[in-house]
GROMACS .gro file of N, CA and C in nm:
model
  534
    1MET      N    1   0.069  -0.097   0.015
    1MET     CA    2  -0.042  -0.010  -0.016
    1MET      C    3   0.148   0.131   0.037
    2PRO      N    4   0.027   0.230  -0.071
    2PRO     CA    5   0.146   0.310  -0.108
    2PRO      C    6   0.198   0.487   0.028
    3ALA      N    7   0.280   0.470   0.131
    3ALA     CA    8   0.224   0.577   0.249
    3ALA      C    9   0.172   0.664   0.226
    4ASN      N   10   0.079   0.721   0.115
    4ASN     CA   11  -0.001   0.869   0.114
    4ASN      C   12  -0.149   0.806   0.168
    5GLY      N   13  -0.212   0.644   0.133
    5GLY     CA   14  -0.323   0.583   0.177
    5GLY      C   15  -0.344   0.524   0.044
    6GLY      N   16  -0.301   0.582  -0.046
    6GLY     CA   17  -0.340   0.509  -0.128
    6GLY      C   18  -0.362   0.430  -0.203
    7THR      N   19  -0.404   0.377  -0.321
    7THR     CA   20  -0.442   0.215  -0.367
    7THR      C   21  -0.342   0.183  -0.479
    8LEU      N   22  -0.305   0.104  -0.494
    8LEU     CA   23  -0.219  -0.019  -0.609
    8LEU      C   24  -0.334  -0.101  -0.730
    9ARG      N   25  -0.329  -0.065  -0.828
    9ARG     CA   26  -0.434  -0.132  -0.877
    9ARG      C   27  -0.472  -0.163  -1.064
   10TRP      N   28  -0.452  -0.259  -1.067
   10TRP     CA   29  -0.454  -0.248  -1.241
   10TRP      C   30  -0.548  -0.283  -1.357
   11ASN      N   31  -0.629  -0.222  -1.399
   11ASN     CA   32  -0.632  -0.318  -1.497
   11ASN      C   33  -0.739  -0.439  -1.496
   12THR      N   34  -0.848  -0.424  -1.603
   12THR     CA   35  -0.894  -0.574  -1.612
   12THR      C   36  -0.950  -0.669  -1.729
   13ASN      N   37  -0.776  -0.586  -1.810
   13ASN     CA   38  -0.767  -0.682  -1.936
   13ASN      C   39  -0.652  -0.721  -1.973
   14LEU      N   40  -0.711  -0.851  -1.920
   14LEU     CA   41  -0.529  -0.902  -1.906
   14LEU      C   42  -0.446  -0.950  -2.067
   15SER      N   43  -0.486  -0.887  -2.166
   15SER     CA   44  -0.414  -0.944  -2.256
   15SER      C   45  -0.294  -0.848  -2.246
   16PRO      N   46  -0.122  -0.960  -2.282
   16PRO     CA   47   0.014  -0.941  -2.245
   16PRO      C   48   0.033  -0.869  -2.243
   17SER      N   49  -0.007  -0.727  -2.333
   17SER     CA   50   0.072  -0.627  -2.345
   17SER      C   51  -0.018  -0.509  -2.344
   18SER      N   52  -0.104  -0.522  -2.241
   18SER     CA   53  -0.192  -0.330  -2.196
   18SER      C   54  -0.226  -0.321  -2.075
   19VAL      N   55  -0.197  -0.479  -1.980
   19VAL     CA   56  -0.264  -0.368  -1.804
   19VAL      C   57  -0.121  -0.290  -1.793
   20SER      N   58  -0.173  -0.247  -1.653
   20SER     CA   59  -0.196  -0.068  -1.650
   20SER      C   60  -0.169  -0.081  -1.474
   21ILE      N   61  -0.083  -0.012  -1.426
   21ILE     CA   62  -0.076   0.076  -1.339
   21ILE      C   63  -0.090   0.158  -1.238
   22PHE      N   64  -0.198   0.188  -1.143
   22PHE     CA   65  -0.319   0.275  -1.149
   22PHE      C   66  -0.232   0.366  -0.974
   23GLN      N   67  -0.202   0.405  -0.922
   23GLN     CA   68  -0.178   0.467  -0.846
   23GLN      C   69  -0.266   0.606  -0.762
   24SER      N   70  -0.349   0.633  -0.655
   24SER     CA   71  -0.487   0.661  -0.608
   24SER      C   72  -0.510   0.668  -0.530
   25PRO      N   73  -0.528   0.780  -0.415
   25PRO     CA   74  -0.612   0.829  -0.316
   25PRO      C   75  -0.750   0.705  -0.322
   26PRO      N   76  -0.787   0.695  -0.237
   26PRO     CA   77  -0.901   0.617  -0.237
   26PRO      C   78  -1.042   0.688  -0.264
   27SER      N   79  -1.024   0.799  -0.243
   27SER     CA   80  -1.144   0.891  -0.241
   27SER      C   81  -1.126   0.959  -0.425
   28GLU      N   82  -1.054   0.954  -0.446
   28GLU     CA   83  -1.013   1.054  -0.566
   28GLU      C   84  -1.012   0.961  -0.658
   29ALA      N   85  -1.078   1.019  -0.847
   29ALA     CA   86  -0.987   0.930  -1.006
   29ALA      C   87  -0.907   0.898  -0.992
   30PRO      N   88  -0.857   0.744  -1.097
   30PRO     CA   89  -0.764   0.764  -1.146
   30PRO      C   90  -0.635   0.847  -1.157
   31LYS      N   91  -0.501   0.824  -1.079
   31LYS     CA   92  -0.488   0.921  -1.141
   31LYS      C   93  -0.300   0.889  -1.277
   32PRO      N   94  -0.266   0.904  -1.330
   32PRO     CA   95  -0.173   0.850  -1.467
   32PRO      C   96  -0.161   0.724  -1.427
   33VAL      N   97  -0.104   0.642  -1.525
   33VAL     CA   98  -0.062   0.557  -1.523
   33VAL      C   99   0.095   0.563  -1.442
   34VAL      N  100   0.093   0.468  -1.337
   34VAL     CA  101   0.221   0.468  -1.355
   34VAL      C  102   0.296   0.333  -1.393
   35VAL      N  103   0.259   0.235  -1.462
   35VAL     CA  104   0.351   0.180  -1.535
   35VAL      C  105   0.317   0.083  -1.635
   36ASP      N  106   0.276   0.023  -1.773
   36ASP     CA  107   0.182   0.023  -1.851
   36ASP      C  108   0.282  -0.099  -1.899
   37ASP      N  109   0.224  -0.193  -2.025
   37ASP     CA  110   0.281  -0.269  -2.083
   37ASP      C  111   0.337  -0.424  -1.969
   38LEU      N  112   0.274  -0.453  -1.892
   38LEU     CA  113   0.328  -0.478  -1.784
   38LEU      C  114   0.205  -0.675  -1.880
   39SER      N  115   0.227  -0.808  -1.810
   39SER     CA  116   0.226  -0.931  -1.867
   39SER      C  117   0.219  -1.004  -1.708
   40MET      N  118   0.090  -0.991  -1.735
   40MET     CA  119  -0.049  -1.088  -1.593
   40MET      C  120   0.044  -0.979  -1.493
   41PRO      N  121   0.005  -0.881  -1.445
   41PRO     CA  122   0.143  -0.879  -1.308
   41PRO      C  123   0.086  -0.945  -1.135
   42HIS      N  124   0.135  -0.955  -1.122
   42HIS     CA  125   0.114  -0.965  -0.920
   42HIS      C  126   0.186  -0.881  -0.826
   43SER      N  127   0.114  -0.899  -0.713
   43SER     CA  128   0.210  -0.833  -0.585
   43SER      C  129   0.261  -0.704  -0.674
   44PRO      N  130   0.191  -0.579  -0.705
   44PRO     CA  131   0.243  -0.502  -0.641
   44PRO      C  132   0.277  -0.448  -0.517
   45ARG      N  133   0.390  -0.416  -0.485
   45ARG     CA  134   0.444  -0.339  -0.357
   45ARG      C  135   0.521  -0.202  -0.366
   46VAL      N  136   0.511  -0.144  -0.255
   46VAL     CA  137   0.645  -0.018  -0.246
   46VAL      C  138   0.715  -0.022  -0.161
   47HIS      N  139   0.888  -0.037  -0.232
   47HIS     CA  140   0.964  -0.061  -0.118
   47HIS      C  141   1.097   0.054  -0.135
   48ASP      N  142   1.140   0.038  -0.029
   48ASP     CA  143   1.239   0.229  -0.040
   48ASP      C  144   1.180   0.332  -0.213
   49GLY      N  145   1.085   0.362  -0.149
   49GLY     CA  146   1.093   0.414  -0.286
   49GLY      C  147   1.096   0.374  -0.390
   50ALA      N  148   1.023   0.299  -0.441
   50ALA     CA  149   1.040   0.241  -0.577
   50ALA      C  150   0.875   0.115  -0.548
   51LEU      N  151   0.824   0.138  -0.629
   51LEU     CA  152   0.688   0.078  -0.706
   51LEU      C  153   0.796  -0.120  -0.721
   52TRP      N  154   0.777  -0.192  -0.680
   52TRP     CA  155   0.851  -0.391  -0.717
   52TRP      C  156   0.696  -0.445  -0.815
   53VAL      N  157   0.697  -0.513  -0.912
   53VAL     CA  158   0.575  -0.578  -0.914
   53VAL      C  159   0.639  -0.744  -1.010
   54LEU      N  160   0.522  -0.801  -0.987
   54LEU     CA  161   0.586  -0.947  -0.996
   54LEU      C  162   0.539  -0.925  -1.225
   55ASP      N  163   0.623  -0.953  -1.304
   55ASP     CA  164   0.551  -0.901  -1.418
   55ASP      C  165   0.584  -1.114  -1.469
   56SER      N  166   0.419  -1.102  -1.440
   56SER     CA  167   0.482  -1.273  -1.392
   56SER      C  168   0.451  -1.340  -1.554
   57GLY      N  169   0.316  -1.238  -1.669
   57GLY     CA  170   0.323  -1.335  -1.754
   57GLY      C  171   0.503  -1.330  -1.902
   58ARG      N  172   0.616  -1.219  -1.794
   58ARG     CA  173   0.701  -1.291  -1.916
   58ARG      C  174   0.819  -1.376  -1.787
   59GLY      N  175   0.820  -1.356  -1.707
   59GLY     CA  176   0.874  -1.392  -1.587
   59GLY      C  177   0.981  -1.300  -1.535
   60PHE      N  178   0.948  -1.162  -1.460
   60PHE     CA  179   1.096  -1.107  -1.466
   60PHE      C  180   0.995  -1.044  -1.314
   61LEU      N  181   1.141  -1.057  -1.180
   61LEU     CA  182   1.143  -0.890  -1.106
   61LEU      C  183   1.084  -0.758  -1.172
   62VAL      N  184   1.024  -0.683  -1.152
   62VAL     CA  185   1.042  -0.529  -1.190
   62VAL      C  186   1.084  -0.439  -1.025
   63ARG      N  187   1.155  -0.337  -1.127
   63ARG     CA  188   1.108  -0.206  -1.017
   63ARG      C  189   1.095  -0.102  -1.127
   64ILE      N  190   0.952  -0.012  -1.090
   64ILE     CA  191   0.939   0.093  -1.144
   64ILE      C  192   0.941   0.227  -1.038
   65ASP      N  193   1.017   0.328  -1.099
   65ASP     CA  194   1.038   0.444  -0.990
   65ASP      C  195   0.960   0.566  -1.013
   66PRO      N  196   0.865   0.528  -0.967
   66PRO     CA  197   0.747   0.681  -0.941
   66PRO      C  198   0.790   0.813  -1.008
   67SER      N  199   0.899   0.801  -0.995
   67SER     CA  200   0.886   0.967  -1.012
   67SER      C  201   0.935   0.946  -1.207
   68THR      N  202   1.019   0.896  -1.282
   68THR     CA  203   1.083   0.896  -1.445
   68THR      C  204   0.965   0.802  -1.455
   69LYS      N  205   0.851   0.678  -1.410
   69LYS     CA  206   0.831   0.629  -1.476
   69LYS      C  207   0.866   0.499  -1.543
   70GLU      N  208   0.989   0.500  -1.532
   70GLU     CA  209   1.129   0.346  -1.581
   70GLU      C  210   1.083   0.252  -1.503
   71LYS      N  211   1.115   0.141  -1.597
   71LYS     CA  212   1.060   0.004  -1.565
   71LYS      C  213   1.167  -0.060  -1.555
   72GLN      N  214   1.268  -0.159  -1.494
   72GLN     CA  215   1.372  -0.202  -1.521
   72GLN      C  216   1.362  -0.381  -1.401
   73ASN      N  217   1.409  -0.431  -1.527
   73ASN     CA  218   1.369  -0.571  -1.471
   73ASN      C  219   1.480  -0.586  -1.369
   74ILE      N  220   1.457  -0.696  -1.269
   74ILE     CA  221   1.559  -0.673  -1.169
   74ILE      C  222   1.562  -0.852  -1.186
   75ALA      N  223   1.520  -0.898  -1.185
   75ALA     CA  224   1.560  -1.054  -1.173
   75ALA      C  225   1.474  -1.155  -1.300
   76PHE      N  226   1.565  -1.275  -1.324
   76PHE     CA  227   1.429  -1.342  -1.415
   76PHE      C  228   1.391  -1.414  -1.367
   77CYS      N  229   1.328  -1.505  -1.376
   77CYS     CA  230   1.245  -1.642  -1.252
   77CYS      C  231   1.238  -1.728  -1.275
   78PRO      N  232   1.261  -1.864  -1.351
   78PRO     CA  233   1.229  -1.985  -1.439
   78PRO      C  234   1.042  -2.020  -1.362
   79GLY      N  235   0.892  -1.902  -1.390
   79GLY     CA  236   0.833  -2.017  -1.426
   79GLY      C  237   0.715  -1.914  -1.360
   80PHE      N  238   0.600  -1.877  -1.339
   80PHE     CA  239   0.504  -1.818  -1.293
   80PHE      C  240   0.518  -1.726  -1.152
   81LEU      N  241   0.534  -1.622  -1.215
   81LEU     CA  242   0.548  -1.526  -1.049
   81LEU      C  243   0.433  -1.519  -0.994
   82ARG      N  244   0.384  -1.523  -0.870
   82ARG     CA  245   0.288  -1.529  -0.771
   82ARG      C  246   0.287  -1.419  -0.646
   83GLY      N  247   0.395  -1.450  -0.549
   83GLY     CA  248   0.464  -1.413  -0.513
   83GLY      C  249   0.576  -1.299  -0.498
   84LEU      N  250   0.543  -1.241  -0.359
   84LEU     CA  251   0.665  -1.156  -0.350
   84LEU      C  252   0.571  -1.105  -0.219
   85SER      N  253   0.762  -1.062  -0.097
   85SER     CA  254   0.759  -1.020  -0.052
   85SER      C  255   0.898  -0.908   0.004
   86LEU      N  256   0.918  -0.825   0.084
   86LEU     CA  257   1.077  -0.736   0.000
   86LEU      C  258   1.090  -0.726   0.160
   87HIS      N  259   1.248  -0.736   0.188
   87HIS     CA  260   1.238  -0.721   0.365
   87HIS      C  261   1.425  -0.712   0.273
   88GLY      N  262   1.462  -0.545   0.330
   88GLY     CA  263   1.516  -0.455   0.345
   88GLY      C  264   1.585  -0.458   0.156
   89ARG      N  265   1.727  -0.549   0.183
   89ARG     CA  266   1.789  -0.518   0.041
   89ARG      C  267   1.767  -0.645  -0.052
   90PHE      N  268   1.654  -0.754   0.026
   90PHE     CA  269   1.641  -0.816  -0.076
   90PHE      C  270   1.464  -0.882  -0.139
   91ALA      N  271   1.414  -0.919  -0.217
   91ALA     CA  272   1.319  -1.008  -0.269
   91ALA      C  273   1.240  -1.142  -0.261
   92ILE      N  274   1.187  -1.169  -0.260
   92ILE     CA  275   1.154  -1.368  -0.162
   92ILE      C  276   1.057  -1.372  -0.290
   93VAL      N  277   1.044  -1.444  -0.374
   93VAL     CA  278   0.962  -1.396  -0.469
   93VAL      C  279   0.924  -1.623  -0.475
   94THR      N  280   0.733  -1.621  -0.509
   94THR     CA  281   0.775  -1.729  -0.577
   94THR      C  282   0.719  -1.850  -0.688
   95THR      N  283   0.722  -1.900  -0.765
   95THR     CA  284   0.691  -1.925  -0.875
   95THR      C  285   0.650  -2.074  -0.865
   96SER      N  286   0.581  -2.125  -0.971
   96SER     CA  287   0.508  -2.205  -0.974
   96SER      C  288   0.457  -2.279  -1.196
   97LEU      N  289   0.444  -2.412  -1.165
   97LEU     CA  290   0.414  -2.494  -1.323
   97LEU      C  291   0.317  -2.424  -1.338
   98PRO      N  292   0.398  -2.446  -1.516
   98PRO     CA  293   0.266  -2.435  -1.616
   98PRO      C  294   0.122  -2.521  -1.584
   99ARG      N  295   0.000  -2.504  -1.504
   99ARG     CA  296  -0.165  -2.576  -1.490
   99ARG      C  297  -0.136  -2.665  -1.669
  100ASP      N  298  -0.045  -2.598  -1.733
  100ASP     CA  299  -0.148  -2.750  -1.920
  100ASP      C  300  -0.003  -2.782  -1.981
  101GLY      N  301   0.065  -2.733  -1.880
  101GLY     CA  302   0.267  -2.818  -2.012
  101GLY      C  303   0.305  -2.721  -2.048
  102LEU      N  304   0.268  -2.567  -2.067
  102LEU     CA  305   0.323  -2.439  -2.196
  102LEU      C  306   0.255  -2.387  -2.117
  103PHE      N  307   0.297  -2.252  -2.096
  103PHE     CA  308   0.328  -2.080  -2.028
  103PHE      C  309   0.204  -2.064  -2.242
  104LYS      N  310   0.131  -2.165  -2.276
  104LYS     CA  311   0.080  -2.092  -2.413
  104LYS      C  312   0.014  -1.936  -2.383
  105ASP      N  313   0.063  -1.873  -2.539
  105ASP     CA  314   0.039  -1.753  -2.501
  105ASP      C  315   0.091  -1.642  -2.456
  106LEU      N  316   0.156  -1.711  -2.342
  106LEU     CA  317   0.244  -1.576  -2.261
  106LEU      C  318   0.407  -1.578  -2.302
  107PRO      N  319   0.528  -1.458  -2.299
  107PRO     CA  320   0.581  -1.393  -2.335
  107PRO      C  321   0.748  -1.487  -2.294
  108LEU      N  322   0.661  -1.478  -2.141
  108LEU     CA  323   0.698  -1.660  -2.033
  108LEU      C  324   0.841  -1.768  -2.102
  109GLN      N  325   0.687  -1.858  -2.235
  109GLN     CA  326   0.701  -1.907  -2.300
  109GLN      C  327   0.853  -1.854  -2.379
  110ALA      N  328   0.837  -1.752  -2.438
  110ALA     CA  329   0.970  -1.781  -2.448
  110ALA      C  330   1.113  -1.730  -2.418
  111ASN      N  331   1.069  -1.608  -2.257
  111ASN     CA  332   1.187  -1.659  -2.210
  111ASN      C  333   1.256  -1.766  -2.203
  112LEU      N  334   1.118  -1.862  -2.128
  112LEU     CA  335   1.188  -1.971  -2.136
  112LEU      C  336   1.255  -2.045  -2.167
  113GLN      N  337   1.244  -2.046  -2.356
  113GLN     CA  338   1.368  -2.144  -2.413
  113GLN      C  339   1.432  -2.088  -2.465
  114THR      N  340   1.439  -1.937  -2.448
  114THR     CA  341   1.578  -1.826  -2.439
  114THR      C  342   1.645  -1.880  -2.354
  115ARG      N  343   1.602  -1.816  -2.205
  115ARG     CA  344   1.783  -1.916  -2.115
  115ARG      C  345   1.763  -2.025  -2.156
  116ASP      N  346   1.734  -2.183  -2.211
  116ASP     CA  347   1.731  -2.251  -2.295
  116ASP      C  348   1.686  -2.343  -2.081
  117ALA      N  349   1.544  -2.341  -2.094
  117ALA     CA  350   1.574  -2.315  -1.854
  117ALA      C  351   1.438  -2.383  -1.850
  118GLU      N  352   1.436  -2.463  -1.830
  118GLU     CA  353   1.316  -2.523  -1.760
  118GLU      C  354   1.178  -2.438  -1.623
  119PRO      N  355   1.023  -2.462  -1.657
  119PRO     CA  356   0.963  -2.432  -1.554
  119PRO      C  357   1.006  -2.411  -1.429
  120ARG      N  358   1.032  -2.375  -1.312
  120ARG     CA  359   1.037  -2.439  -1.174
  120ARG      C  360   0.920  -2.418  -1.079
  121CYS      N  361   0.892  -2.450  -0.933
  121CYS     CA  362   0.755  -2.471  -0.836
  121CYS      C  363   0.882  -2.459  -0.784
  122ALA      N  364   0.929  -2.304  -0.653
  122ALA     CA  365   1.019  -2.247  -0.600
  122ALA      C  366   0.996  -2.140  -0.476
  123LEU      N  367   1.080  -2.112  -0.418
  123LEU     CA  368   1.093  -1.984  -0.364
  123LEU      C  369   1.281  -1.970  -0.372
  124TYR      N  370   1.198  -1.772  -0.410
  124TYR     CA  371   1.370  -1.754  -0.497
  124TYR      C  372   1.416  -1.620  -0.364
  125ILE      N  373   1.582  -1.595  -0.299
  125ILE     CA  374   1.591  -1.507  -0.253
  125ILE      C  375   1.653  -1.403  -0.338
  126ILE      N  376   1.613  -1.311  -0.380
  126ILE     CA  377   1.664  -1.240  -0.556
  126ILE      C  378   1.762  -1.041  -0.436
  127ASP      N  379   1.875  -1.093  -0.460
  127ASP     CA  380   1.930  -0.957  -0.413
  127ASP      C  381   1.848  -0.787  -0.485
  128LEU      N  382   1.782  -0.739  -0.465
  128LEU     CA  383   1.742  -0.632  -0.483
  128LEU      C  384   1.843  -0.566  -0.592
  129HIS      N  385   1.981  -0.486  -0.541
  129HIS     CA  386   2.099  -0.392  -0.591
  129HIS      C  387   2.160  -0.494  -0.684
  130THR      N  388   2.193  -0.636  -0.685
  130THR     CA  389   2.240  -0.669  -0.749
  130THR      C  390   2.150  -0.744  -0.868
  131GLY      N  391   2.044  -0.789  -0.835
  131GLY     CA  392   1.955  -0.882  -0.951
  131GLY      C  393   1.959  -1.054  -0.927
  132GLY      N  394   2.039  -1.023  -0.834
  132GLY     CA  395   2.087  -1.185  -0.844
  132GLY      C  396   2.017  -1.266  -0.767
  133ILE      N  397   2.030  -1.347  -0.774
  133ILE     CA  398   1.929  -1.520  -0.730
  133ILE      C  399   2.027  -1.558  -0.593
  134ALA      N  400   2.015  -1.564  -0.458
  134ALA     CA  401   2.111  -1.472  -0.341
  134ALA      C  402   2.075  -1.727  -0.312
  135GLU      N  403   1.970  -1.680  -0.297
  135GLU     CA  404   1.967  -1.868  -0.320
  135GLU      C  405   1.845  -1.928  -0.311
  136TRP      N  406   1.802  -1.994  -0.358
  136TRP     CA  407   1.653  -2.066  -0.394
  136TRP      C  408   1.640  -2.232  -0.387
  137ILE      N  409   1.479  -2.282  -0.365
  137ILE     CA  410   1.462  -2.431  -0.326
  137ILE      C  411   1.308  -2.479  -0.412
  138GLU      N  412   1.334  -2.563  -0.464
  138GLU     CA  413   1.265  -2.589  -0.566
  138GLU      C  414   1.184  -2.683  -0.495
  139LEU      N  415   1.051  -2.700  -0.470
  139LEU     CA  416   0.963  -2.818  -0.471
  139LEU      C  417   0.903  -2.883  -0.546
  140LYS      N  418   0.883  -2.998  -0.514
  140LYS     CA  419   0.905  -3.100  -0.644
  140LYS      C  420   0.807  -3.179  -0.561
  141GLY      N  421   0.736  -3.309  -0.634
  141GLY     CA  422   0.600  -3.404  -0.659
  141GLY      C  423   0.472  -3.290  -0.676
  142HIS      N  424   0.407  -3.338  -0.555
  142HIS     CA  425   0.232  -3.263  -0.510
  142HIS      C  426   0.224  -3.139  -0.586
  143ILE      N  427   0.329  -3.080  -0.494
  143ILE     CA  428   0.301  -2.922  -0.531
  143ILE      C  429   0.331  -2.868  -0.647
  144THR      N  430   0.270  -2.789  -0.699
  144THR     CA  431   0.367  -2.709  -0.814
  144THR      C  432   0.309  -2.606  -0.852
  145GLU      N  433   0.216  -2.541  -0.792
  145GLU     CA  434   0.164  -2.390  -0.753
  145GLU      C  435   0.191  -2.363  -0.613
  146LEU      N  436   0.310  -2.220  -0.609
  146LEU     CA  437   0.257  -2.055  -0.478
  146LEU      C  438   0.236  -2.076  -0.475
  147PHE      N  439   0.122  -1.972  -0.426
  147PHE     CA  440   0.004  -1.903  -0.480
  147PHE      C  441   0.120  -1.760  -0.333
  148ASP      N  442   0.180  -1.707  -0.244
  148ASP     CA  443   0.237  -1.572  -0.145
  148ASP      C  444   0.361  -1.656  -0.083
  149VAL      N  445   0.406  -1.557   0.035
  149VAL     CA  446   0.568  -1.555   0.028
  149VAL      C  447   0.506  -1.455   0.168
  150ALA      N  448   0.538  -1.479   0.236
  150ALA     CA  449   0.590  -1.366   0.394
  150ALA      C  450   0.697  -1.369   0.427
  151VAL      N  451   0.743  -1.242   0.470
  151VAL     CA  452   0.833  -1.251   0.562
  151VAL      C  453   0.866  -1.253   0.706
  152ILE      N  454   0.870  -1.367   0.792
  152ILE     CA  455   0.811  -1.305   0.959
  152ILE      C  456   0.952  -1.300   1.043
  153ALA      N  457   0.976  -1.176   1.051
  153ALA     CA  458   1.133  -1.078   1.087
  153ALA      C  459   1.118  -1.187   1.237
  154GLY      N  460   1.194  -1.155   1.238
  154GLY     CA  461   1.326  -1.153   1.409
  154GLY      C  462   1.243  -1.329   1.400
  155CYS      N  463   1.172  -1.394   1.353
  155CYS     CA  464   1.219  -1.527   1.316
  155CYS      C  465   1.352  -1.680   1.280
  156ARG      N  466   1.403  -1.707   1.382
  156ARG     CA  467   1.456  -1.751   1.317
  156ARG      C  468   1.436  -1.924   1.309
  157CYS      N  469   1.397  -1.985   1.341
  157CYS     CA  470   1.363  -2.163   1.300
  157CYS      C  471   1.184  -2.125   1.273
  158PRO      N  472   1.065  -2.156   1.221
  158PRO     CA  473   0.978  -2.127   1.184
  158PRO      C  474   1.002  -2.314   1.129
  159SER      N  475   0.834  -2.329   1.201
  159SER     CA  476   0.783  -2.417   1.177
  159SER      C  477   0.587  -2.484   1.139
  160SER      N  478   0.597  -2.565   1.058
  160SER     CA  479   0.452  -2.594   1.047
  160SER      C  480   0.370  -2.696   1.127
  161VAL      N  481   0.310  -2.753   1.179
  161VAL     CA  482   0.267  -2.891   1.207
  161VAL      C  483   0.135  -2.830   1.221
  162PRO      N  484   0.064  -2.983   1.129
  162PRO     CA  485  -0.112  -3.018   1.091
  162PRO      C  486  -0.229  -3.017   1.207
  163LEU      N  487  -0.268  -2.898   1.231
  163LEU     CA  488  -0.375  -2.892   1.324
  163LEU      C  489  -0.415  -3.039   1.350
  164ASN      N  490  -0.411  -3.133   1.296
  164ASN     CA  491  -0.493  -3.271   1.313
  164ASN      C  492  -0.323  -3.363   1.445
  165SER      N  493  -0.200  -3.279   1.408
  165SER     CA  494  -0.125  -3.360   1.454
  165SER      C  495  -0.090  -3.428   1.596
  166PRO      N  496  -0.084  -3.523   1.642
  166PRO     CA  497  -0.052  -3.522   1.806
  166PRO      C  498   0.084  -3.389   1.909
  167ASN      N  499   0.141  -3.363   1.801
  167ASN     CA  500   0.259  -3.282   1.858
  167ASN      C  501   0.201  -3.146   1.854
  168MET      N  502   0.001  -3.087   1.810
  168MET     CA  503  -0.046  -3.003   1.765
  168MET      C  504  -0.022  -2.955   1.996
  169ALA      N  505  -0.056  -2.985   1.983
  169ALA     CA  506  -0.081  -2.925   2.172
  169ALA      C  507   0.027  -2.923   2.277
  170SER      N  508   0.165  -2.997   2.201
  170SER     CA  509   0.281  -2.956   2.289
  170SER      C  510   0.342  -2.842   2.217
  171LEU      N  511   0.289  -2.774   2.120
  171LEU     CA  512   0.409  -2.628   2.031
  171LEU      C  513   0.333  -2.572   2.098
  172ILE      N  514   0.172  -2.552   2.140
  172ILE     CA  515   0.119  -2.424   2.111
  172ILE      C  516   0.181  -2.373   2.335
  173THR      N  517   0.226  -2.284   2.310
  173THR     CA  518   0.275  -2.232   2.524
  173THR      C  519   0.186  -2.120   2.532
  174ILE      N  520   0.130  -2.109   2.692
  174ILE     CA  521   0.041  -1.962   2.684
  174ILE      C  522   0.124  -1.922   2.785
  175ASP      N  523   0.149  -1.806   2.770
  175ASP     CA  524   0.195  -1.726   2.915
  175ASP      C  525   0.133  -1.702   3.025
  176SER      N  526   0.076  -1.736   3.151
  176SER     CA  527  -0.012  -1.705   3.258
  176SER      C  528   0.048  -1.611   3.303
  177GLU      N  529   0.115  -1.589   3.305
  177GLU     CA  530   0.178  -1.441   3.388
  177GLU      C  531   0.143  -1.266   3.276
  178GLY      N  532   0.106  -1.328   3.161
  178GLY     CA  533   0.004  -1.220   3.029
  178GLY      C  534   0.104  -1.104   3.032
   0.00000   0.00000   0.00000
């Protein structure tokens, strides 16, 4: 959400060359276009004075300078980008596999072929200063899509336990001193 309390939104025409992002306070008509020519954008975020967006139909994390409207490709990730979280100088993004085997009719398919890359269901940590992939992990098997990601600042050893697990009762503690 922009610092001025406005909203980021995009138009509803999903053709790969016509998606635009607008910024406007809730009580006003939309302001001029912030960026256009995105292909299926996901997860717009404002961070360190810039607008960051996943140009999912092309496979790029993109930085937009709000004053000049300059659009800069930061990193290519082989898959359909969906989740974006920003923390310090890093972006954490997720990619998903195609549902039907190919990213049909999307520039992402050509970008994969140009790089001789295979799509991945994965999580990537991208250095925003260099555009390099600092770390990544691929998920294989039944998991083929990741929809979002979040940073839990200060958490050193997160874990997940199914609700019906016998371990659930021993993992939750309540401070009696309140």
